[in-house]
Tab-separated table of C-alpha atoms and ligand atoms in Angstrom:
chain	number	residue	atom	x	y	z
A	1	UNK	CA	39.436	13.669	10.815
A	2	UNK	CA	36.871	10.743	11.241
A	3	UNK	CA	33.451	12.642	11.484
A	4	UNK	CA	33.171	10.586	14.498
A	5	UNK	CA	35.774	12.728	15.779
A	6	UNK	CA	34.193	15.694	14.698
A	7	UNK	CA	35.566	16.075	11.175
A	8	UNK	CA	33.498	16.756	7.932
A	9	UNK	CA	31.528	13.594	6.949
A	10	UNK	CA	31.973	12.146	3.422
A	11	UNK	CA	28.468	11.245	2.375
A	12	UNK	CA	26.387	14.766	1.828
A	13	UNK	CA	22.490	14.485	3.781
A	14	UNK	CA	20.192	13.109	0.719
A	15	UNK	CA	23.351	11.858	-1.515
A	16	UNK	CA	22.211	8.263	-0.779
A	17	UNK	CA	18.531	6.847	-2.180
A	18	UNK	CA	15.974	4.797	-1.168
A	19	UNK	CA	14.823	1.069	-2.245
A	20	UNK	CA	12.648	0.792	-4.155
A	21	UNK	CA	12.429	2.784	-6.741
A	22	UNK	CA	8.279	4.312	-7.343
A	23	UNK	CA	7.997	5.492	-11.184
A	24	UNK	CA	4.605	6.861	-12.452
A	25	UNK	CA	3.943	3.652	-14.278
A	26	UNK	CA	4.045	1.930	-10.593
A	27	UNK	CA	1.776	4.260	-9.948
A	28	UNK	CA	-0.479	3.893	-12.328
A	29	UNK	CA	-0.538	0.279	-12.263
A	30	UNK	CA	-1.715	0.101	-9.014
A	31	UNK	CA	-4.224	2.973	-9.446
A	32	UNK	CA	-5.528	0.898	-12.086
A	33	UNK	CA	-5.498	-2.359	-9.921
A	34	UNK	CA	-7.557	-0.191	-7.371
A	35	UNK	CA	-10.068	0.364	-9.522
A	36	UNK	CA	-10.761	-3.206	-11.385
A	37	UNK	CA	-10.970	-4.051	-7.337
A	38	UNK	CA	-14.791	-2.611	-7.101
A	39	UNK	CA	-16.419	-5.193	-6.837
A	40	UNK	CA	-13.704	-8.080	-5.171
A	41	UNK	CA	-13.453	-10.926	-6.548
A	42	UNK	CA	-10.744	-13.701	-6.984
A	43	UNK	CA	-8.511	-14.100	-8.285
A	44	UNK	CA	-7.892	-10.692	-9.887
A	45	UNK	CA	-6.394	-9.502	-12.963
A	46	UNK	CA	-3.229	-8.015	-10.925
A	47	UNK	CA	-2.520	-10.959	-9.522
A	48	UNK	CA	-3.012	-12.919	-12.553
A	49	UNK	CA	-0.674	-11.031	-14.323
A	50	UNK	CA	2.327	-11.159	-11.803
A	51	UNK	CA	1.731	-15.044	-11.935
A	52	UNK	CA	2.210	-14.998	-15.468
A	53	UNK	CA	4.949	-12.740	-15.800
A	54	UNK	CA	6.811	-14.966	-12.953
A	55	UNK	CA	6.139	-18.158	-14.672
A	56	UNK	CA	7.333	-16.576	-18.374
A	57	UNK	CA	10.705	-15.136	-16.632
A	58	UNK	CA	11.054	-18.311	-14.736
A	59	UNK	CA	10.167	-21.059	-16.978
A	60	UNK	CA	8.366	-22.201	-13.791
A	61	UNK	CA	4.487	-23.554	-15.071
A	62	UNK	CA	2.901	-23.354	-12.030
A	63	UNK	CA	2.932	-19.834	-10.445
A	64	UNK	CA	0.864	-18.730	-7.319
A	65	UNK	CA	0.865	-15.329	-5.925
A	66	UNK	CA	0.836	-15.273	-1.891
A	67	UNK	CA	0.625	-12.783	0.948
A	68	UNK	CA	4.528	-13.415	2.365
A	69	UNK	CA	7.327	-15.215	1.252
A	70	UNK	CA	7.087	-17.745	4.418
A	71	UNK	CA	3.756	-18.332	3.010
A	72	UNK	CA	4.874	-19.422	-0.337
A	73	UNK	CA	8.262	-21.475	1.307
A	74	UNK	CA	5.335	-23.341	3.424
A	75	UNK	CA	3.271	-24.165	-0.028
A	76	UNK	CA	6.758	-25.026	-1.566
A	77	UNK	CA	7.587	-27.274	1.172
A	78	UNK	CA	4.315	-28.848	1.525
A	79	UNK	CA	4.037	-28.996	-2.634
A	80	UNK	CA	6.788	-31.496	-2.085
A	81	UNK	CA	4.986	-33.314	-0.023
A	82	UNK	CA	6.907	-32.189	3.293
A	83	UNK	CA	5.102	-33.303	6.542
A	84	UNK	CA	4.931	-34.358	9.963
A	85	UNK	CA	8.243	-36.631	10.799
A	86	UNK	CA	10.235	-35.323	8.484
A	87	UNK	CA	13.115	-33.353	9.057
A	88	UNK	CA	14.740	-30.537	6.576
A	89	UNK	CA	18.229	-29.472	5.694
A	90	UNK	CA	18.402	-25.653	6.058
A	91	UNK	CA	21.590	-23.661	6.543
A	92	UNK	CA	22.067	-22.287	9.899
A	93	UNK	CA	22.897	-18.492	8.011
A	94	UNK	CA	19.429	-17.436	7.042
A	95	UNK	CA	16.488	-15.426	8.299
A	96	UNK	CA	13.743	-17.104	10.791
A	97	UNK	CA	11.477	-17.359	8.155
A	98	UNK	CA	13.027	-20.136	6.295
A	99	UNK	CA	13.305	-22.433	9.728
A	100	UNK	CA	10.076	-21.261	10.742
A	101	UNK	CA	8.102	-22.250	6.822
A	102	UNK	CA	9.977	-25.778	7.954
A	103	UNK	CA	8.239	-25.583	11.449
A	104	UNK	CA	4.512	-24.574	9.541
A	105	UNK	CA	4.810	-27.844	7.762
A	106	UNK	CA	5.070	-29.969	11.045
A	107	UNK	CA	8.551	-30.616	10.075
A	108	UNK	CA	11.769	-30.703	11.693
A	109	UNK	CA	14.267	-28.156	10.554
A	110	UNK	CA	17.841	-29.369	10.726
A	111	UNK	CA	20.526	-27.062	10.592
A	112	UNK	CA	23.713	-27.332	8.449
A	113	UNK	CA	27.108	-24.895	8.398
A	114	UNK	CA	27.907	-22.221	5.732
A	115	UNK	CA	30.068	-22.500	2.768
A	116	UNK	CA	33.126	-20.050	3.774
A	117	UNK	CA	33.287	-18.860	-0.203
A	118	UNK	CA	29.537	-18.324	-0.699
A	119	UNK	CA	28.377	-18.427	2.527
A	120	UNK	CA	25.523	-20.604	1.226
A	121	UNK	CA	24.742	-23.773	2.628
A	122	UNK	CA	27.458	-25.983	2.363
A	123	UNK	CA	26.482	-29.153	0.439
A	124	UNK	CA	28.898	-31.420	1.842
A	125	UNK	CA	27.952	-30.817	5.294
A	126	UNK	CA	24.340	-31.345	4.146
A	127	UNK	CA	25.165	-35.220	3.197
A	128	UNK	CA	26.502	-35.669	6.411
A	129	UNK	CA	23.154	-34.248	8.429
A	130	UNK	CA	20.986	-36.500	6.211
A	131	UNK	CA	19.278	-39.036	7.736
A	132	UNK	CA	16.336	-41.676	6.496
A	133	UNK	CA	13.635	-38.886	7.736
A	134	UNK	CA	15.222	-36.325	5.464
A	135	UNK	CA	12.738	-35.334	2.608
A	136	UNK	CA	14.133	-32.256	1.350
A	137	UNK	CA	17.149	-29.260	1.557
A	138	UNK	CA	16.081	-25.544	1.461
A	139	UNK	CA	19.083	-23.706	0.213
A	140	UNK	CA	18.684	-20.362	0.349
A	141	UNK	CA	19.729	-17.631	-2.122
A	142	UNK	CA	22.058	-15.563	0.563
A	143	UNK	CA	22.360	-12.302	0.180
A	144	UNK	CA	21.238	-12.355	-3.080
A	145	UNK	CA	23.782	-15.271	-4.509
A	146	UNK	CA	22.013	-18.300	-5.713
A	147	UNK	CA	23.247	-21.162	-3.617
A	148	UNK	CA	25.477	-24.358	-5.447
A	149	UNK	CA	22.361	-26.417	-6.684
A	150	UNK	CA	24.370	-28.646	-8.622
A	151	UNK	CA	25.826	-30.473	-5.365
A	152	UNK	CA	22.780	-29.930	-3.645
A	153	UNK	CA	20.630	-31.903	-6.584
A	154	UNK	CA	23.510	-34.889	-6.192
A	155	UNK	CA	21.748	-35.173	-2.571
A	156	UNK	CA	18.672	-37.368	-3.718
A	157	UNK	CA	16.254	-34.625	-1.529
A	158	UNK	CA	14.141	-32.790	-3.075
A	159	UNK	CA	15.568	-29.029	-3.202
A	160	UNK	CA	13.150	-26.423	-1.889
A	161	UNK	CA	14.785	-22.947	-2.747
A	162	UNK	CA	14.478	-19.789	-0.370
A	163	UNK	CA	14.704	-17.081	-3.664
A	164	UNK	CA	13.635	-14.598	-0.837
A	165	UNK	CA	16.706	-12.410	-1.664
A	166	UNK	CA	18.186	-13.120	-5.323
A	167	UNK	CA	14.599	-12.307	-7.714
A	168	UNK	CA	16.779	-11.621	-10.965
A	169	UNK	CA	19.896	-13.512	-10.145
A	170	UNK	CA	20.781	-16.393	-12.203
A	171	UNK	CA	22.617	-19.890	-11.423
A	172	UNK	CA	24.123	-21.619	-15.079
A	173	UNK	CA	21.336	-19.295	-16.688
A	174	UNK	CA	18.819	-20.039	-14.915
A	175	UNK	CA	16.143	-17.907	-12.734
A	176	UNK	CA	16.258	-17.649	-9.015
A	177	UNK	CA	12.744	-19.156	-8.532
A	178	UNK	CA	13.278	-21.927	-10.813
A	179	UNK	CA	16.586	-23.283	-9.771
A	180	UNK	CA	14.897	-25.953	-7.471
A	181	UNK	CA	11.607	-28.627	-7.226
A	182	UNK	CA	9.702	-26.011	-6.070
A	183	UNK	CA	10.728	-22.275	-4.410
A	184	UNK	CA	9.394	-19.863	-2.554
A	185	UNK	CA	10.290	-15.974	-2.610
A	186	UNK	CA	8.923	-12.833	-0.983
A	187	UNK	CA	7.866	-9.960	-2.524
A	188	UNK	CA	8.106	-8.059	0.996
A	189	UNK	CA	8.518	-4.150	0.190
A	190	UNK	CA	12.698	-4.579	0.793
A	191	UNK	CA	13.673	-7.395	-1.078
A	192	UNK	CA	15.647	-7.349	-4.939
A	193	UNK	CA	11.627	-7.605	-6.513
A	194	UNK	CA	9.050	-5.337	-4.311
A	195	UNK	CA	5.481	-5.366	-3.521
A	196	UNK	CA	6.126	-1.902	-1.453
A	197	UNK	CA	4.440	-3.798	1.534
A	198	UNK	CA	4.207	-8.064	1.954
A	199	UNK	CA	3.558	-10.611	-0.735
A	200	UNK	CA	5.233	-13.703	-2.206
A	201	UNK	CA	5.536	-16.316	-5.301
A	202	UNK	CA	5.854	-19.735	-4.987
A	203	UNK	CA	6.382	-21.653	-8.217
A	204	UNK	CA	6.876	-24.970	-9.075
A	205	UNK	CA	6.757	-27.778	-12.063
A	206	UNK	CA	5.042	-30.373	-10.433
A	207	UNK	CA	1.455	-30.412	-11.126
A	208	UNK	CA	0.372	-32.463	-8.230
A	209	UNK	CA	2.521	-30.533	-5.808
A	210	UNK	CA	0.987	-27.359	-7.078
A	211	UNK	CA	-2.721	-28.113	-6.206
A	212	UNK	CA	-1.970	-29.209	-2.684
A	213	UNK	CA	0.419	-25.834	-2.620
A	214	UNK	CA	-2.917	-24.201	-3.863
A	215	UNK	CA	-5.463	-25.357	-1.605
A	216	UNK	CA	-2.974	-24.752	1.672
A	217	UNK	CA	-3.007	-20.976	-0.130
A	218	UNK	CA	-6.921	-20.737	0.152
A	219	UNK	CA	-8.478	-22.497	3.157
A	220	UNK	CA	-7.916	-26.402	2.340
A	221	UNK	CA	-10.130	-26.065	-0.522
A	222	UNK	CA	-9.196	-28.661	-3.564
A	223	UNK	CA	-10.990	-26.875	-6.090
A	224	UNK	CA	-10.361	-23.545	-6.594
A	225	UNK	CA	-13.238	-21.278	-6.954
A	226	UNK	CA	-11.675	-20.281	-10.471
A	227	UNK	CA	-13.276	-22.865	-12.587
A	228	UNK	CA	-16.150	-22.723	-11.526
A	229	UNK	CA	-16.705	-25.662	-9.837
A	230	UNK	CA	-18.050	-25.909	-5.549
A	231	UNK	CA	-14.986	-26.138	-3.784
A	232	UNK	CA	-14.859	-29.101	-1.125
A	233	UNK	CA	-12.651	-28.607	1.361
A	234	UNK	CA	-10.046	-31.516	2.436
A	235	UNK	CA	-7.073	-30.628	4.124
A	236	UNK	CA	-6.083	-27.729	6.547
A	237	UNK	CA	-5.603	-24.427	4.822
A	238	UNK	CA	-5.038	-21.091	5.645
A	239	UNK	CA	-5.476	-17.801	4.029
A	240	UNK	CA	-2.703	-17.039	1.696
A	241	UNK	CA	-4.057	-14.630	-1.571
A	242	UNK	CA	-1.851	-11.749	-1.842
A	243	UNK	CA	-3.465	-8.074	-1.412
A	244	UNK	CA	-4.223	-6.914	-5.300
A	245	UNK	CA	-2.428	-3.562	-4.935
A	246	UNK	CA	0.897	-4.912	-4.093
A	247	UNK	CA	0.656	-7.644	-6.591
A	248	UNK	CA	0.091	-4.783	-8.962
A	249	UNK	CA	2.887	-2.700	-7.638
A	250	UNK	CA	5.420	-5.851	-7.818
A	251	UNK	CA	3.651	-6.428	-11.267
A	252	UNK	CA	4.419	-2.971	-12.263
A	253	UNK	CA	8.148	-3.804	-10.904
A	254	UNK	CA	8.917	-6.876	-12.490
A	255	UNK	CA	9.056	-5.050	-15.695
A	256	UNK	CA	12.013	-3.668	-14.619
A	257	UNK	CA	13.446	-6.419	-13.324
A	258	UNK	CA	16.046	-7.319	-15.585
A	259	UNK	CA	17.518	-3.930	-15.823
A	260	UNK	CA	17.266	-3.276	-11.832
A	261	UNK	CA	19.372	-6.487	-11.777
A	262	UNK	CA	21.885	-5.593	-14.355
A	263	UNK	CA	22.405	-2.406	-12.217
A	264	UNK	CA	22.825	-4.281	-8.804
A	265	UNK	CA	25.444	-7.108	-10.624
A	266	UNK	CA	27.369	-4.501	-11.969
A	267	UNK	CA	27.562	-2.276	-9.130
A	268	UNK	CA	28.158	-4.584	-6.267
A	269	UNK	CA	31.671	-5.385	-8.575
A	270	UNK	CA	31.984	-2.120	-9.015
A	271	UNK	CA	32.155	-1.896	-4.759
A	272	UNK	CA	34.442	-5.072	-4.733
A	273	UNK	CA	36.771	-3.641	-7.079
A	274	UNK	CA	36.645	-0.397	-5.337
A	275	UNK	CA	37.435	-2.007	-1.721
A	276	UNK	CA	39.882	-4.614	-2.890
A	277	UNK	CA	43.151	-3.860	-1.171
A	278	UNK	CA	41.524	-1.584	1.456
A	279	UNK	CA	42.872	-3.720	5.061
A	280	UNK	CA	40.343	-5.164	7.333
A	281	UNK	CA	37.927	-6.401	5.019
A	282	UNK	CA	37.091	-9.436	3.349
A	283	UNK	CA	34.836	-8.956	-0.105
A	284	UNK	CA	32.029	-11.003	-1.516
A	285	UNK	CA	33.431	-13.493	-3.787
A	286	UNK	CA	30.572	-14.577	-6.940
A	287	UNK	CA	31.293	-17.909	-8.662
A	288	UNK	CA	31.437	-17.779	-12.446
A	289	UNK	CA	28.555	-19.746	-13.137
A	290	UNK	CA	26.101	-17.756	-11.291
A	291	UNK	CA	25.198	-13.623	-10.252
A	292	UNK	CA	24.863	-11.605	-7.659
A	293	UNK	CA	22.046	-9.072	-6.852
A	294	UNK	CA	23.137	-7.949	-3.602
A	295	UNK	CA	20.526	-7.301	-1.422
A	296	UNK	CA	22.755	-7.320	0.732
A	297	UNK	CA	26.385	-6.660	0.210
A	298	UNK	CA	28.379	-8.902	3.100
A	299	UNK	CA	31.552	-6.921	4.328
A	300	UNK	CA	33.249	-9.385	7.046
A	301	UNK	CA	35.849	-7.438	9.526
A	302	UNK	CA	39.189	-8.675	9.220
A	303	UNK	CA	40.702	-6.782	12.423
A	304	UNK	CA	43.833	-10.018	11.499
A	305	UNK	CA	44.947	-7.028	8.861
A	306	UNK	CA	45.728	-4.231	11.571
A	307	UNK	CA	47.943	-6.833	13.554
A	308	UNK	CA	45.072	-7.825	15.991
A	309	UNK	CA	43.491	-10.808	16.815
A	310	UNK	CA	40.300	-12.516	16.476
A	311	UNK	CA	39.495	-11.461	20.186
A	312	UNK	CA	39.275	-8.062	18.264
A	313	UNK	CA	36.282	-9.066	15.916
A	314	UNK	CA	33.164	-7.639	17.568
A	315	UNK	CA	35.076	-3.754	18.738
A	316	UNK	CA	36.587	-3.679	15.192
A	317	UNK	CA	33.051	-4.502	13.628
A	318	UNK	CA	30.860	-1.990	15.838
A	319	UNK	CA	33.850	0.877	15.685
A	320	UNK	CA	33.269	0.085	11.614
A	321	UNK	CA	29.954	0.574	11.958
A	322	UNK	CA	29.764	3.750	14.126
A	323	UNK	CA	32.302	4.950	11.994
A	324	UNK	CA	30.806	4.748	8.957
A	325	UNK	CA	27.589	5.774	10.008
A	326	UNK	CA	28.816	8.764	11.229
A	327	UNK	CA	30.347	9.308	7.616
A	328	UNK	CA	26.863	9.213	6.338
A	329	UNK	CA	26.633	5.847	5.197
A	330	UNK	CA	24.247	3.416	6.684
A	331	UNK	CA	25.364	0.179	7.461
A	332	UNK	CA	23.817	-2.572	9.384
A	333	UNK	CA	24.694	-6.470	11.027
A	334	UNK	CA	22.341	-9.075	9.840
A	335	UNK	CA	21.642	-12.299	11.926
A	336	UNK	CA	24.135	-11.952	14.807
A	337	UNK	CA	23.859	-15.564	15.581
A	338	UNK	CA	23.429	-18.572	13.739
A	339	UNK	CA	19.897	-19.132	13.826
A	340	UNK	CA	19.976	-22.740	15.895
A	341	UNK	CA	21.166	-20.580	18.778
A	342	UNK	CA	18.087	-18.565	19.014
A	343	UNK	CA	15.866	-19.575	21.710
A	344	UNK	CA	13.097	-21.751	19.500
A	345	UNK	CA	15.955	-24.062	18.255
A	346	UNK	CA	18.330	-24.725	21.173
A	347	UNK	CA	20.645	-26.663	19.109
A	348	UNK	CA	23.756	-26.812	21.169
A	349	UNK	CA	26.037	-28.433	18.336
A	350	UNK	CA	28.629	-25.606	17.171
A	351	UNK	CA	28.041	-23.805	13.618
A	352	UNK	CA	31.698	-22.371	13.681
A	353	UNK	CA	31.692	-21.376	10.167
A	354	UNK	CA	28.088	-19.283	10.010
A	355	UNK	CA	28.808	-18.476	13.946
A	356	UNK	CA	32.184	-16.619	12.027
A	357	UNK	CA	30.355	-15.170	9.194
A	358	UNK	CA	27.629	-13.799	12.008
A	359	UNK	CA	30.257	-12.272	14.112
A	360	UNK	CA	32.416	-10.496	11.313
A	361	UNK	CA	29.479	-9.139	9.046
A	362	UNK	CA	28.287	-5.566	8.355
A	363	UNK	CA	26.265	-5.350	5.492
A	364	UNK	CA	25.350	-2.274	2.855
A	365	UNK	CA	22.063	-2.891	0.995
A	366	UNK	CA	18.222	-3.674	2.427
A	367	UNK	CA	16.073	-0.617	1.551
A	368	UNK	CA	18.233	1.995	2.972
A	369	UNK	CA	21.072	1.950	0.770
A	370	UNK	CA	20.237	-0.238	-2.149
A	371	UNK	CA	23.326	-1.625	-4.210
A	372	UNK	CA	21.134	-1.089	-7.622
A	373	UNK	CA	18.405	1.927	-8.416
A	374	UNK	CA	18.433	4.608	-7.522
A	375	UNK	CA	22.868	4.548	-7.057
A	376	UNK	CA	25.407	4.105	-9.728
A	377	UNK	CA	29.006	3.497	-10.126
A	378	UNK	CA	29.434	6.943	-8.697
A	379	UNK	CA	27.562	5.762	-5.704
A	380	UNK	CA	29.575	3.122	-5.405
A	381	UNK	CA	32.944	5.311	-5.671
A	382	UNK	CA	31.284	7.535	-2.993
A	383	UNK	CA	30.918	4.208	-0.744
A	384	UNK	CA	34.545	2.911	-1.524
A	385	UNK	CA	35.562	6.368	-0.242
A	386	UNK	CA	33.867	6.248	3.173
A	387	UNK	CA	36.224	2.945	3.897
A	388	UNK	CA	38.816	4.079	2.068
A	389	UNK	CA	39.014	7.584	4.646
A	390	UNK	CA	38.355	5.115	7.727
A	391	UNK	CA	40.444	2.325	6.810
A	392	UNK	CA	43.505	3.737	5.141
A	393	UNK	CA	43.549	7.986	5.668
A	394	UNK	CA	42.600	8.203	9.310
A	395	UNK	CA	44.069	3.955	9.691
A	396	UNK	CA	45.573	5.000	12.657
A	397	UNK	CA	43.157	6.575	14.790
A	398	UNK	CA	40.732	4.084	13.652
A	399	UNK	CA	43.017	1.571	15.417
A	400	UNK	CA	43.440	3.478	18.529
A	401	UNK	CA	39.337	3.511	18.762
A	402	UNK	CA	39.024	-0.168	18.223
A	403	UNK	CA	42.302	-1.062	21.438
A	404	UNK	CA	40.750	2.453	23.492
A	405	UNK	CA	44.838	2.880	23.606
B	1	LIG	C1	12.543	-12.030	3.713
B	1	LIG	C2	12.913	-13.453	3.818
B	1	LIG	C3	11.961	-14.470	4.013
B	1	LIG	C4	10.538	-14.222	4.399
B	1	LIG	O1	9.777	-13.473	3.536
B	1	LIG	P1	8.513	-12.666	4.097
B	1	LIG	O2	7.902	-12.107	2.851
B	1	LIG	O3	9.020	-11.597	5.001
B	1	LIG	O4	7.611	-13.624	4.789
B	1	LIG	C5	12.381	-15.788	3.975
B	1	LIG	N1	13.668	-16.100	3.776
B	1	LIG	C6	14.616	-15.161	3.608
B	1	LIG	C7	16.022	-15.589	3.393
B	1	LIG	C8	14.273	-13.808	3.637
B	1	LIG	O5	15.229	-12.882	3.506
């Protein structure tokens, strides 16, 4: 019986870990960090360090470490030399933070529809939206699935990339963070690399673009205090530096980062291959020339598959989700809407392929039920199972709850 019926649950209290994952070498690391702090001074050695690392695993030269991720996608925006007039591509699928980095810039976001595959931006619909005020696209790394940045470089913009939720995926070999002009990623204490509270990277190969990126970071200043010189302050700037423990806990992470990635790949195809032929979903699907790390793990309702129709789509998805929770297993919606129809934007024009994607997806993943450390295949199995009982084994009743007949 479905335990929201009042049978036995399938997930045990305490089978399911956390995100991240705190070793004692995090914890020393940022003990350490704590220490070298007395007296402050900047830049420190902890934030230094994560700089480095990110350029060496990125390939990226240029490498600052911020307090957010919209921080660093407002340095990579205005590294490109974004401004006032000019309007940006962004997909209408994403988090507020990406429109809102587009906003910080004095720049227009424009909104464009999802790929139905990848549910990244879809780079023919971007041609269409350009205009002659269009400077640059901001793809962004959905779910933790680089976005298709070989049609988006055929635009002639330059390509800002939101990394915010891929750190350790790759695109044709490449790193997420280096698979565009300039990107920005956070480092907030959910995301695929953590800082356990908020911090950021932005990176980029243009020289030029990275000093204005660096004096927006630290109060307008063109010279940074670093070489010595007197700063002299020319442009608006805010505040940016990241706090030196996190960057020393995402420092301390990074290390791991490979490995933590590995994990998530191989598990999240683990889950596909464990759902596939279980009725009323549809499964992530990854391109071969690029991973997945899953921060999130996109489940759309397909309520088409128990002979209902598309009316069905929001009781099938919140019965799924009640149901499942009540199994044990914690499963969430992420952005409801396409972000143009939230009350800042007012775009009227329709979005029908994100506005489908919105309405049909649950998602496993975020910090409550990571894809990749602490769980395993066996995790994974114990996942598959909860559907499996919902969807196939107690099919029927299921049914009955989503039609109350
Ligand atoms: C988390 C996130 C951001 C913003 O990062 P913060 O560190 O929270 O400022 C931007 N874009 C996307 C897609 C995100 O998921």
């Amino acid at each position: 019986m479905l335990a929201l019926l009042g049978g036995p649950p399938v997930l045990r209290p305490g089978e399911l870990g956390g995100w991240p994952v705190l070793t004692a070498e995090d914890e020393a690391s940022v003990l350490a960090a704590l220490r070298d702090a007395m007296p402050w001074r900047w830049p420190m050695r902890a934030a230094t360090e994560l700089e480095d690392a990110w350029s060496e695993l990125t390939g990226m030269p240029y490498v600052l470490a911020v307090n957010s991720g919209t921080a660093a996608l407002h340095m990579a925006l205005v590294a490109m030399g974004v401004g006032p007039g000019d309007e940006v591509l962004v997909p209408a699928d994403t988090f507020g933070a990406t429109a809102q980095a587009v906003l910080h810039a004095g720049a227009r976001p424009v909104f464009v529809d999802s790929d139905p595959v990848t549910y990244t931006i879809d780079p023919a619909q971007a041609e269409t939206a350009i205009t002659p005020a269009t400077r640059a696209v901001l793809p962004v790394d959905l779910h933790g699935l680089p976005a298709d940045y070989a049609a988006l470089g055929r635009l002639g913009l330059a390509v800002v990339e939101d990394g915010a939720q891929a750190h350790g995926a790759t695109y044709r070999g490449r790193q997420v963070g280096a698979l565009g002009d300039a990107s920005g990623l956070s480092l907030n204490g959910s995301k695929t690399l953590s800082s356990a509270g908020e911090a950021g990277l932005f990176a980029t190969a243009d020289r030029e673009g990275h000093l204005r990126a660096r004096a927006l970071m630290t109060f307008g200043e063109s010279q940074s205090r670093a070489t010595g010189e007197m700063p002299e302050v020319t442009s608006v700037g805010w505040n940016y530096r990241i706090h030196v423990l996190g960057a020393a806990f995402a420092r301390s992470q990074l290390r791991r980062l490979a490995e933590m990635s590995d994990s998530r790949a191989a598990n999240g195809a683990a889950l596909t291959g464990l759902l596939t032929g279980i009725p009323g979903l549809l499964l992530p699907v990854v391109p071969e020339d690029r991973t997945h790390v899953y921060f999130l793990y996109p489940l759309l309702v397909r309520p088409e598959e128990f002979g209902l129709g598309p009316e069905y789509v929001p009781a099938f998805r919140d019965a799924l989700r009640e149901a499942a929770t009540a199994e044990g297993l914690p499963i969430g919606r992420w952005q409801t809407k396409p972000l143009p129809h939230h009350r800042l934007f007012k775009d009227r024009q329709e979005f029908p392929v994100a506005a489908d994607i919105c309405a049909r997806r649950l998602s496993i993943g975020h910090s409550s039920c990571p894809i990749g450390p602490p769980h395993t295949r066996n995790t994974m199995r114990r996942i598959a199972a909860v559907f499996e009982k919902i969807l196939v084994t107690e099919g029927t009743a299921f049914r009955r709850m989503v039609t109350g007949r």
